Amino acid sequence: MKQEGMLVDKLHMRARQEPEKKPSLVEDAYKALKDAIRNNVFPPGYQGSEQEIALRLGMSRTPVHEAIIRLQEDGLVRVLSKRGVTVCPLAPEDIREIYEVIIAIEAMASELLAALPDEERQLVADELEEATSDMEQALRDDDLLAWAAADDLFHRTLVERCGNSRIRRIAQTLTDQAHRARMLTLKLRSKPTGSIAAHRDIIAAIRKGKAAEAHQQARQHRISARDELVPLIVSVGIKHL
């Protein structure tokens, strides 16, 4: 009986440990695969088996399988019956629609940030300023990849710190898709110097607690990005990205 009790205890301990271990592996696979898609390591239209994807990521197949299910829910991949997995391509009209939602979401997020208590508001503004300063340094170094990473951090901080969990969840997939488009067109666009000034206008409005101004500045910034990016995609003849 004592041995049986010890065995039950071990099984219970293992059962408690397994749920902790599995989500960690799945989360690692999800993040690795999403980053690979966001940065076009797996480009739009890419098609491969789960095993091939797992090998390229240097991960085991089971957590990659779970990650693919989540990414399909996010709209980044599609599982094809007996044909593996494909990375969902986006047409110029898809990018336009994505930006229209991002415009509304980030404007609202900026407004909410400007309405936070002063101490909390200043801390978020400091984070946004740090990301913007990193963008500025990246441009001085002529490092567009570093600029894109810092720009992405700025926009993620806007939605992640605004205090609305639904905005954060909605924004996550959309910003992933918009990031893909920006990465594909990064070297086709003019040097993105205007973004730094626009970011600092948003930060200034947040610091001062001017909610309506923060809303308008963030809205105009994303409208400008849409109006540059979508015509560029059309002009160079990119039908899917």
PDB file of N, CA, C and O in Angstrom, residues 66-122:
ATOM      1  N   GLU A  66       0.672  22.237 -32.354  1.00  0.00           N
ATOM      2  CA  GLU A  66      -0.210  23.064 -31.521  1.00  0.00           C
ATOM      3  C   GLU A  66      -0.085  24.541 -31.891  1.00  0.00           C
ATOM      4  O   GLU A  66      -1.087  25.278 -31.910  1.00  0.00           O
ATOM      5  N   ALA A  67       1.138  24.975 -32.186  1.00  0.00           N
ATOM      6  CA  ALA A  67       1.356  26.375 -32.563  1.00  0.00           C
ATOM      7  C   ALA A  67       0.649  26.694 -33.882  1.00  0.00           C
ATOM      8  O   ALA A  67       0.076  27.777 -34.044  1.00  0.00           O
ATOM      9  N   ILE A  68       0.679  25.764 -34.815  1.00  0.00           N
ATOM     10  CA  ILE A  68       0.037  25.968 -36.119  1.00  0.00           C
ATOM     11  C   ILE A  68      -1.472  26.135 -35.952  1.00  0.00           C
ATOM     12  O   ILE A  68      -2.093  26.980 -36.622  1.00  0.00           O
ATOM     13  N   ILE A  69      -2.076  25.374 -35.054  1.00  0.00           N
ATOM     14  CA  ILE A  69      -3.513  25.507 -34.792  1.00  0.00           C
ATOM     15  C   ILE A  69      -3.827  26.919 -34.303  1.00  0.00           C
ATOM     16  O   ILE A  69      -4.787  27.553 -34.749  1.00  0.00           O
ATOM     17  N   ARG A  70      -3.000  27.426 -33.389  1.00  0.00           N
ATOM     18  CA  ARG A  70      -3.204  28.789 -32.879  1.00  0.00           C
ATOM     19  C   ARG A  70      -3.010  29.830 -33.970  1.00  0.00           C
ATOM     20  O   ARG A  70      -3.770  30.797 -34.073  1.00  0.00           O
ATOM     21  N   LEU A  71      -1.994  29.629 -34.809  1.00  0.00           N
ATOM     22  CA  LEU A  71      -1.717  30.597 -35.870  1.00  0.00           C
ATOM     23  C   LEU A  71      -2.795  30.582 -36.944  1.00  0.00           C
ATOM     24  O   LEU A  71      -3.032  31.595 -37.602  1.00  0.00           O
ATOM     25  N   GLN A  72      -3.449  29.436 -37.126  1.00  0.00           N
ATOM     26  CA  GLN A  72      -4.578  29.380 -38.055  1.00  0.00           C
ATOM     27  C   GLN A  72      -5.735  30.214 -37.497  1.00  0.00           C
ATOM     28  O   GLN A  72      -6.403  30.947 -38.241  1.00  0.00           O
ATOM     29  N   GLU A  73      -5.952  30.142 -36.188  1.00  0.00           N
ATOM     30  CA  GLU A  73      -6.979  30.968 -35.549  1.00  0.00           C
ATOM     31  C   GLU A  73      -6.646  32.451 -35.679  1.00  0.00           C
ATOM     32  O   GLU A  73      -7.546  33.289 -35.783  1.00  0.00           O
ATOM     33  N   ASP A  74      -5.342  32.762 -35.696  1.00  0.00           N
ATOM     34  CA  ASP A  74      -4.898  34.154 -35.853  1.00  0.00           C
ATOM     35  C   ASP A  74      -5.013  34.649 -37.293  1.00  0.00           C
ATOM     36  O   ASP A  74      -4.847  35.840 -37.563  1.00  0.00           O
ATOM     37  N   GLY A  75      -5.242  33.713 -38.234  1.00  0.00           N
ATOM     38  CA  GLY A  75      -5.354  34.098 -39.632  1.00  0.00           C
ATOM     39  C   GLY A  75      -4.026  34.208 -40.361  1.00  0.00           C
ATOM     40  O   GLY A  75      -3.965  34.746 -41.470  1.00  0.00           O
ATOM     41  N   LEU A  76      -2.942  33.691 -39.751  1.00  0.00           N
ATOM     42  CA  LEU A  76      -1.629  33.793 -40.382  1.00  0.00           C
ATOM     43  C   LEU A  76      -1.289  32.579 -41.241  1.00  0.00           C
ATOM     44  O   LEU A  76      -0.482  32.692 -42.173  1.00  0.00           O
ATOM     45  N   VAL A  77      -1.863  31.424 -40.924  1.00  0.00           N
ATOM     46  CA  VAL A  77      -1.613  30.225 -41.724  1.00  0.00           C
ATOM     47  C   VAL A  77      -2.936  29.520 -41.991  1.00  0.00           C
ATOM     48  O   VAL A  77      -3.948  29.791 -41.339  1.00  0.00           O
ATOM     49  N   ARG A  78      -2.883  28.583 -42.935  1.00  0.00           N
ATOM     50  CA  ARG A  78      -4.051  27.741 -43.214  1.00  0.00           C
ATOM     51  C   ARG A  78      -3.575  26.307 -43.337  1.00  0.00           C
ATOM     52  O   ARG A  78      -2.585  26.023 -44.044  1.00  0.00           O
ATOM     53  N   VAL A  79      -4.242  25.398 -42.640  1.00  0.00           N
ATOM     54  CA  VAL A  79      -3.901  23.979 -42.708  1.00  0.00           C
ATOM     55  C   VAL A  79      -4.627  23.376 -43.897  1.00  0.00           C
ATOM     56  O   VAL A  79      -5.855  23.494 -44.023  1.00  0.00           O
ATOM     57  N   LEU A  80      -3.876  22.747 -44.785  1.00  0.00           N
ATOM     58  CA  LEU A  80      -4.431  22.145 -45.997  1.00  0.00           C
ATOM     59  C   LEU A  80      -4.527  20.633 -45.816  1.00  0.00           C
ATOM     60  O   LEU A  80      -3.551  20.000 -45.429  1.00  0.00           O
ATOM     61  N   SER A  81      -5.667  20.077 -46.099  1.00  0.00           N
ATOM     62  CA  SER A  81      -5.863  18.646 -45.934  1.00  0.00           C
ATOM     63  C   SER A  81      -4.861  17.847 -46.776  1.00  0.00           C
ATOM     64  O   SER A  81      -4.818  17.987 -48.005  1.00  0.00           O
ATOM     65  N   LYS A  82      -4.020  17.075 -46.095  1.00  0.00           N
ATOM     66  CA  LYS A  82      -3.022  16.198 -46.721  1.00  0.00           C
ATOM     67  C   LYS A  82      -1.954  16.955 -47.520  1.00  0.00           C
ATOM     68  O   LYS A  82      -1.178  16.359 -48.250  1.00  0.00           O
ATOM     69  N   ARG A  83      -1.934  18.283 -47.401  1.00  0.00           N
ATOM     70  CA  ARG A  83      -0.935  19.067 -48.155  1.00  0.00           C
ATOM     71  C   ARG A  83      -0.120  19.980 -47.249  1.00  0.00           C
ATOM     72  O   ARG A  83       0.580  20.879 -47.722  1.00  0.00           O
ATOM     73  N   GLY A  84      -0.234  19.785 -45.947  1.00  0.00           N
ATOM     74  CA  GLY A  84       0.592  20.551 -45.025  1.00  0.00           C
ATOM     75  C   GLY A  84      -0.024  21.879 -44.635  1.00  0.00           C
ATOM     76  O   GLY A  84      -1.235  22.006 -44.460  1.00  0.00           O
ATOM     77  N   VAL A  85       0.833  22.880 -44.547  1.00  0.00           N
ATOM     78  CA  VAL A  85       0.446  24.194 -44.037  1.00  0.00           C
ATOM     79  C   VAL A  85       0.907  25.254 -45.026  1.00  0.00           C
ATOM     80  O   VAL A  85       1.993  25.134 -45.603  1.00  0.00           O
ATOM     81  N   THR A  86       0.097  26.282 -45.218  1.00  0.00           N
ATOM     82  CA  THR A  86       0.507  27.391 -46.069  1.00  0.00           C
ATOM     83  C   THR A  86       0.393  28.698 -45.299  1.00  0.00           C
ATOM     84  O   THR A  86      -0.500  28.863 -44.467  1.00  0.00           O
ATOM     85  N   VAL A  87       1.317  29.616 -45.566  1.00  0.00           N
ATOM     86  CA  VAL A  87       1.267  30.948 -44.962  1.00  0.00           C
ATOM     87  C   VAL A  87       0.306  31.789 -45.790  1.00  0.00           C
ATOM     88  O   VAL A  87       0.467  31.918 -47.004  1.00  0.00           O
ATOM     89  N   CYS A  88      -0.697  32.353 -45.136  1.00  0.00           N
ATOM     90  CA  CYS A  88      -1.745  33.080 -45.853  1.00  0.00           C
ATOM     91  C   CYS A  88      -1.193  34.354 -46.498  1.00  0.00           C
ATOM     92  O   CYS A  88      -0.621  35.199 -45.801  1.00  0.00           O
ATOM     93  N   PRO A  89      -1.365  34.503 -47.795  1.00  0.00           N
ATOM     94  CA  PRO A  89      -0.932  35.745 -48.450  1.00  0.00           C
ATOM     95  C   PRO A  89      -1.968  36.846 -48.236  1.00  0.00           C
ATOM     96  O   PRO A  89      -3.137  36.573 -47.946  1.00  0.00           O
ATOM     97  N   LEU A  90      -1.542  38.083 -48.374  1.00  0.00           N
ATOM     98  CA  LEU A  90      -2.437  39.227 -48.233  1.00  0.00           C
ATOM     99  C   LEU A  90      -2.413  40.042 -49.516  1.00  0.00           C
ATOM    100  O   LEU A  90      -1.349  40.337 -50.057  1.00  0.00           O
ATOM    101  N   ALA A  91      -3.592  40.423 -49.996  1.00  0.00           N
ATOM    102  CA  ALA A  91      -3.703  41.291 -51.159  1.00  0.00           C
ATOM    103  C   ALA A  91      -3.660  42.749 -50.698  1.00  0.00           C
ATOM    104  O   ALA A  91      -3.878  43.034 -49.520  1.00  0.00           O
ATOM    105  N   PRO A  92      -3.373  43.690 -51.619  1.00  0.00           N
ATOM    106  CA  PRO A  92      -3.366  45.109 -51.230  1.00  0.00           C
ATOM    107  C   PRO A  92      -4.645  45.544 -50.523  1.00  0.00           C
ATOM    108  O   PRO A  92      -4.604  46.337 -49.576  1.00  0.00           O
ATOM    109  N   GLU A  93      -5.791  45.013 -50.950  1.00  0.00           N
ATOM    110  CA  GLU A  93      -7.054  45.389 -50.309  1.00  0.00           C
ATOM    111  C   GLU A  93      -7.116  44.875 -48.870  1.00  0.00           C
ATOM    112  O   GLU A  93      -7.703  45.526 -47.998  1.00  0.00           O
ATOM    113  N   ASP A  94      -6.499  43.700 -48.625  1.00  0.00           N
ATOM    114  CA  ASP A  94      -6.414  43.189 -47.251  1.00  0.00           C
ATOM    115  C   ASP A  94      -5.622  44.153 -46.377  1.00  0.00           C
ATOM    116  O   ASP A  94      -5.998  44.431 -45.235  1.00  0.00           O
ATOM    117  N   ILE A  95      -4.509  44.664 -46.913  1.00  0.00           N
ATOM    118  CA  ILE A  95      -3.665  45.594 -46.158  1.00  0.00           C
ATOM    119  C   ILE A  95      -4.433  46.870 -45.854  1.00  0.00           C
ATOM    120  O   ILE A  95      -4.361  47.410 -44.737  1.00  0.00           O
ATOM    121  N   ARG A  96      -5.198  47.341 -46.824  1.00  0.00           N
ATOM    122  CA  ARG A  96      -5.997  48.552 -46.603  1.00  0.00           C
ATOM    123  C   ARG A  96      -6.985  48.329 -45.458  1.00  0.00           C
ATOM    124  O   ARG A  96      -7.116  49.172 -44.551  1.00  0.00           O
ATOM    125  N   GLU A  97      -7.676  47.203 -45.485  1.00  0.00           N
ATOM    126  CA  GLU A  97      -8.660  46.901 -44.441  1.00  0.00           C
ATOM    127  C   GLU A  97      -7.990  46.756 -43.071  1.00  0.00           C
ATOM    128  O   GLU A  97      -8.518  47.227 -42.052  1.00  0.00           O
ATOM    129  N   ILE A  98      -6.836  46.102 -43.046  1.00  0.00           N
ATOM    130  CA  ILE A  98      -6.093  45.930 -41.787  1.00  0.00           C
ATOM    131  C   ILE A  98      -5.724  47.287 -41.198  1.00  0.00           C
ATOM    132  O   ILE A  98      -5.916  47.534 -40.005  1.00  0.00           O
ATOM    133  N   TYR A  99      -5.227  48.177 -42.049  1.00  0.00           N
ATOM    134  CA  TYR A  99      -4.830  49.497 -41.567  1.00  0.00           C
ATOM    135  C   TYR A  99      -6.031  50.310 -41.089  1.00  0.00           C
ATOM    136  O   TYR A  99      -5.925  51.093 -40.134  1.00  0.00           O
ATOM    137  N   GLU A 100      -7.176  50.141 -41.727  1.00  0.00           N
ATOM    138  CA  GLU A 100      -8.358  50.878 -41.287  1.00  0.00           C
ATOM    139  C   GLU A 100      -8.742  50.504 -39.856  1.00  0.00           C
ATOM    140  O   GLU A 100      -9.155  51.364 -39.066  1.00  0.00           O
ATOM    141  N   VAL A 101      -8.587  49.229 -39.520  1.00  0.00           N
ATOM    142  CA  VAL A 101      -8.883  48.801 -38.149  1.00  0.00           C
ATOM    143  C   VAL A 101      -7.790  49.283 -37.195  1.00  0.00           C
ATOM    144  O   VAL A 101      -8.077  49.756 -36.088  1.00  0.00           O
ATOM    145  N   ILE A 102      -6.526  49.176 -37.623  1.00  0.00           N
ATOM    146  CA  ILE A 102      -5.413  49.631 -36.784  1.00  0.00           C
ATOM    147  C   ILE A 102      -5.526  51.128 -36.487  1.00  0.00           C
ATOM    148  O   ILE A 102      -5.255  51.576 -35.365  1.00  0.00           O
ATOM    149  N   ILE A 103      -5.949  51.909 -37.477  1.00  0.00           N
ATOM    150  CA  ILE A 103      -6.132  53.349 -37.277  1.00  0.00           C
ATOM    151  C   ILE A 103      -7.086  53.603 -36.106  1.00  0.00           C
ATOM    152  O   ILE A 103      -6.795  54.402 -35.208  1.00  0.00           O
ATOM    153  N   ALA A 104      -8.210  52.901 -36.111  1.00  0.00           N
ATOM    154  CA  ALA A 104      -9.203  53.089 -35.052  1.00  0.00           C
ATOM    155  C   ALA A 104      -8.691  52.599 -33.703  1.00  0.00           C
ATOM    156  O   ALA A 104      -8.851  53.274 -32.678  1.00  0.00           O
ATOM    157  N   ILE A 105      -8.034  51.436 -33.709  1.00  0.00           N
ATOM    158  CA  ILE A 105      -7.576  50.836 -32.454  1.00  0.00           C
ATOM    159  C   ILE A 105      -6.483  51.661 -31.796  1.00  0.00           C
ATOM    160  O   ILE A 105      -6.531  51.947 -30.591  1.00  0.00           O
ATOM    161  N   GLU A 106      -5.485  52.064 -32.556  1.00  0.00           N
ATOM    162  CA  GLU A 106      -4.365  52.794 -31.959  1.00  0.00           C
ATOM    163  C   GLU A 106      -4.762  54.212 -31.557  1.00  0.00           C
ATOM    164  O   GLU A 106      -4.220  54.752 -30.580  1.00  0.00           O
ATOM    165  N   ALA A 107      -5.700  54.800 -32.271  1.00  0.00           N
ATOM    166  CA  ALA A 107      -6.192  56.119 -31.863  1.00  0.00           C
ATOM    167  C   ALA A 107      -6.878  56.010 -30.503  1.00  0.00           C
ATOM    168  O   ALA A 107      -6.650  56.835 -29.608  1.00  0.00           O
ATOM    169  N   MET A 108      -7.702  54.981 -30.328  1.00  0.00           N
ATOM    170  CA  MET A 108      -8.388  54.783 -29.054  1.00  0.00           C
ATOM    171  C   MET A 108      -7.395  54.441 -27.953  1.00  0.00           C
ATOM    172  O   MET A 108      -7.517  54.926 -26.821  1.00  0.00           O
ATOM    173  N   ALA A 109      -6.412  53.607 -28.260  1.00  0.00           N
ATOM    174  CA  ALA A 109      -5.405  53.233 -27.271  1.00  0.00           C
ATOM    175  C   ALA A 109      -4.639  54.461 -26.792  1.00  0.00           C
ATOM    176  O   ALA A 109      -4.376  54.630 -25.589  1.00  0.00           O
ATOM    177  N   SER A 110      -4.287  55.359 -27.710  1.00  0.00           N
ATOM    178  CA  SER A 110      -3.553  56.574 -27.348  1.00  0.00           C
ATOM    179  C   SER A 110      -4.413  57.486 -26.480  1.00  0.00           C
ATOM    180  O   SER A 110      -3.924  58.104 -25.519  1.00  0.00           O
ATOM    181  N   GLU A 111      -5.676  57.556 -26.801  1.00  0.00           N
ATOM    182  CA  GLU A 111      -6.603  58.348 -25.989  1.00  0.00           C
ATOM    183  C   GLU A 111      -6.686  57.799 -24.565  1.00  0.00           C
ATOM    184  O   GLU A 111      -6.656  58.565 -23.585  1.00  0.00           O
ATOM    185  N   LEU A 112      -6.768  56.482 -24.445  1.00  0.00           N
ATOM    186  CA  LEU A 112      -6.836  55.854 -23.124  1.00  0.00           C
ATOM    187  C   LEU A 112      -5.544  56.076 -22.341  1.00  0.00           C
ATOM    188  O   LEU A 112      -5.572  56.308 -21.124  1.00  0.00           O
ATOM    189  N   LEU A 113      -4.413  56.018 -23.025  1.00  0.00           N
ATOM    190  CA  LEU A 113      -3.125  56.263 -22.358  1.00  0.00           C
ATOM    191  C   LEU A 113      -3.060  57.685 -21.799  1.00  0.00           C
ATOM    192  O   LEU A 113      -2.571  57.909 -20.689  1.00  0.00           O
ATOM    193  N   ALA A 114      -3.561  58.634 -22.579  1.00  0.00           N
ATOM    194  CA  ALA A 114      -3.526  60.030 -22.137  1.00  0.00           C
ATOM    195  C   ALA A 114      -4.457  60.280 -20.951  1.00  0.00           C
ATOM    196  O   ALA A 114      -4.303  61.294 -20.249  1.00  0.00           O
ATOM    197  N   ALA A 115      -5.387  59.355 -20.725  1.00  0.00           N
ATOM    198  CA  ALA A 115      -6.321  59.507 -19.607  1.00  0.00           C
ATOM    199  C   ALA A 115      -5.856  58.775 -18.343  1.00  0.00           C
ATOM    200  O   ALA A 115      -6.533  58.829 -17.315  1.00  0.00           O
ATOM    201  N   LEU A 116      -4.710  58.128 -18.407  1.00  0.00           N
ATOM    202  CA  LEU A 116      -4.191  57.418 -17.234  1.00  0.00           C
ATOM    203  C   LEU A 116      -3.751  58.417 -16.158  1.00  0.00           C
ATOM    204  O   LEU A 116      -3.463  59.577 -16.462  1.00  0.00           O
ATOM    205  N   PRO A 117      -3.649  57.949 -14.903  1.00  0.00           N
ATOM    206  CA  PRO A 117      -3.083  58.817 -13.855  1.00  0.00           C
ATOM    207  C   PRO A 117      -1.683  59.283 -14.244  1.00  0.00           C
ATOM    208  O   PRO A 117      -0.959  58.581 -14.961  1.00  0.00           O
ATOM    209  N   ASP A 118      -1.316  60.456 -13.764  1.00  0.00           N
ATOM    210  CA  ASP A 118      -0.090  61.114 -14.229  1.00  0.00           C
ATOM    211  C   ASP A 118       1.154  60.236 -14.120  1.00  0.00           C
ATOM    212  O   ASP A 118       1.917  60.114 -15.088  1.00  0.00           O
ATOM    213  N   GLU A 119       1.377  59.615 -12.974  1.00  0.00           N
ATOM    214  CA  GLU A 119       2.600  58.829 -12.790  1.00  0.00           C
ATOM    215  C   GLU A 119       2.664  57.667 -13.781  1.00  0.00           C
ATOM    216  O   GLU A 119       3.700  57.419 -14.407  1.00  0.00           O
ATOM    217  N   GLU A 120       1.550  56.972 -13.947  1.00  0.00           N
ATOM    218  CA  GLU A 120       1.501  55.843 -14.883  1.00  0.00           C
ATOM    219  C   GLU A 120       1.674  56.323 -16.316  1.00  0.00           C
ATOM    220  O   GLU A 120       2.362  55.689 -17.129  1.00  0.00           O
ATOM    221  N   ARG A 121       1.069  57.454 -16.611  1.00  0.00           N
ATOM    222  CA  ARG A 121       1.150  58.031 -17.960  1.00  0.00           C
ATOM    223  C   ARG A 121       2.586  58.381 -18.319  1.00  0.00           C
ATOM    224  O   ARG A 121       3.043  58.126 -19.440  1.00  0.00           O
ATOM    225  N   GLN A 122       3.316  58.944 -17.378  1.00  0.00           N
ATOM    226  CA  GLN A 122       4.705  59.334 -17.634  1.00  0.00           C
ATOM    227  C   GLN A 122       5.594  58.115 -17.865  1.00  0.00           C
ATOM    228  O   GLN A 122       6.507  58.144 -18.706  1.00  0.00           O
TER     229      GLN A 122
END
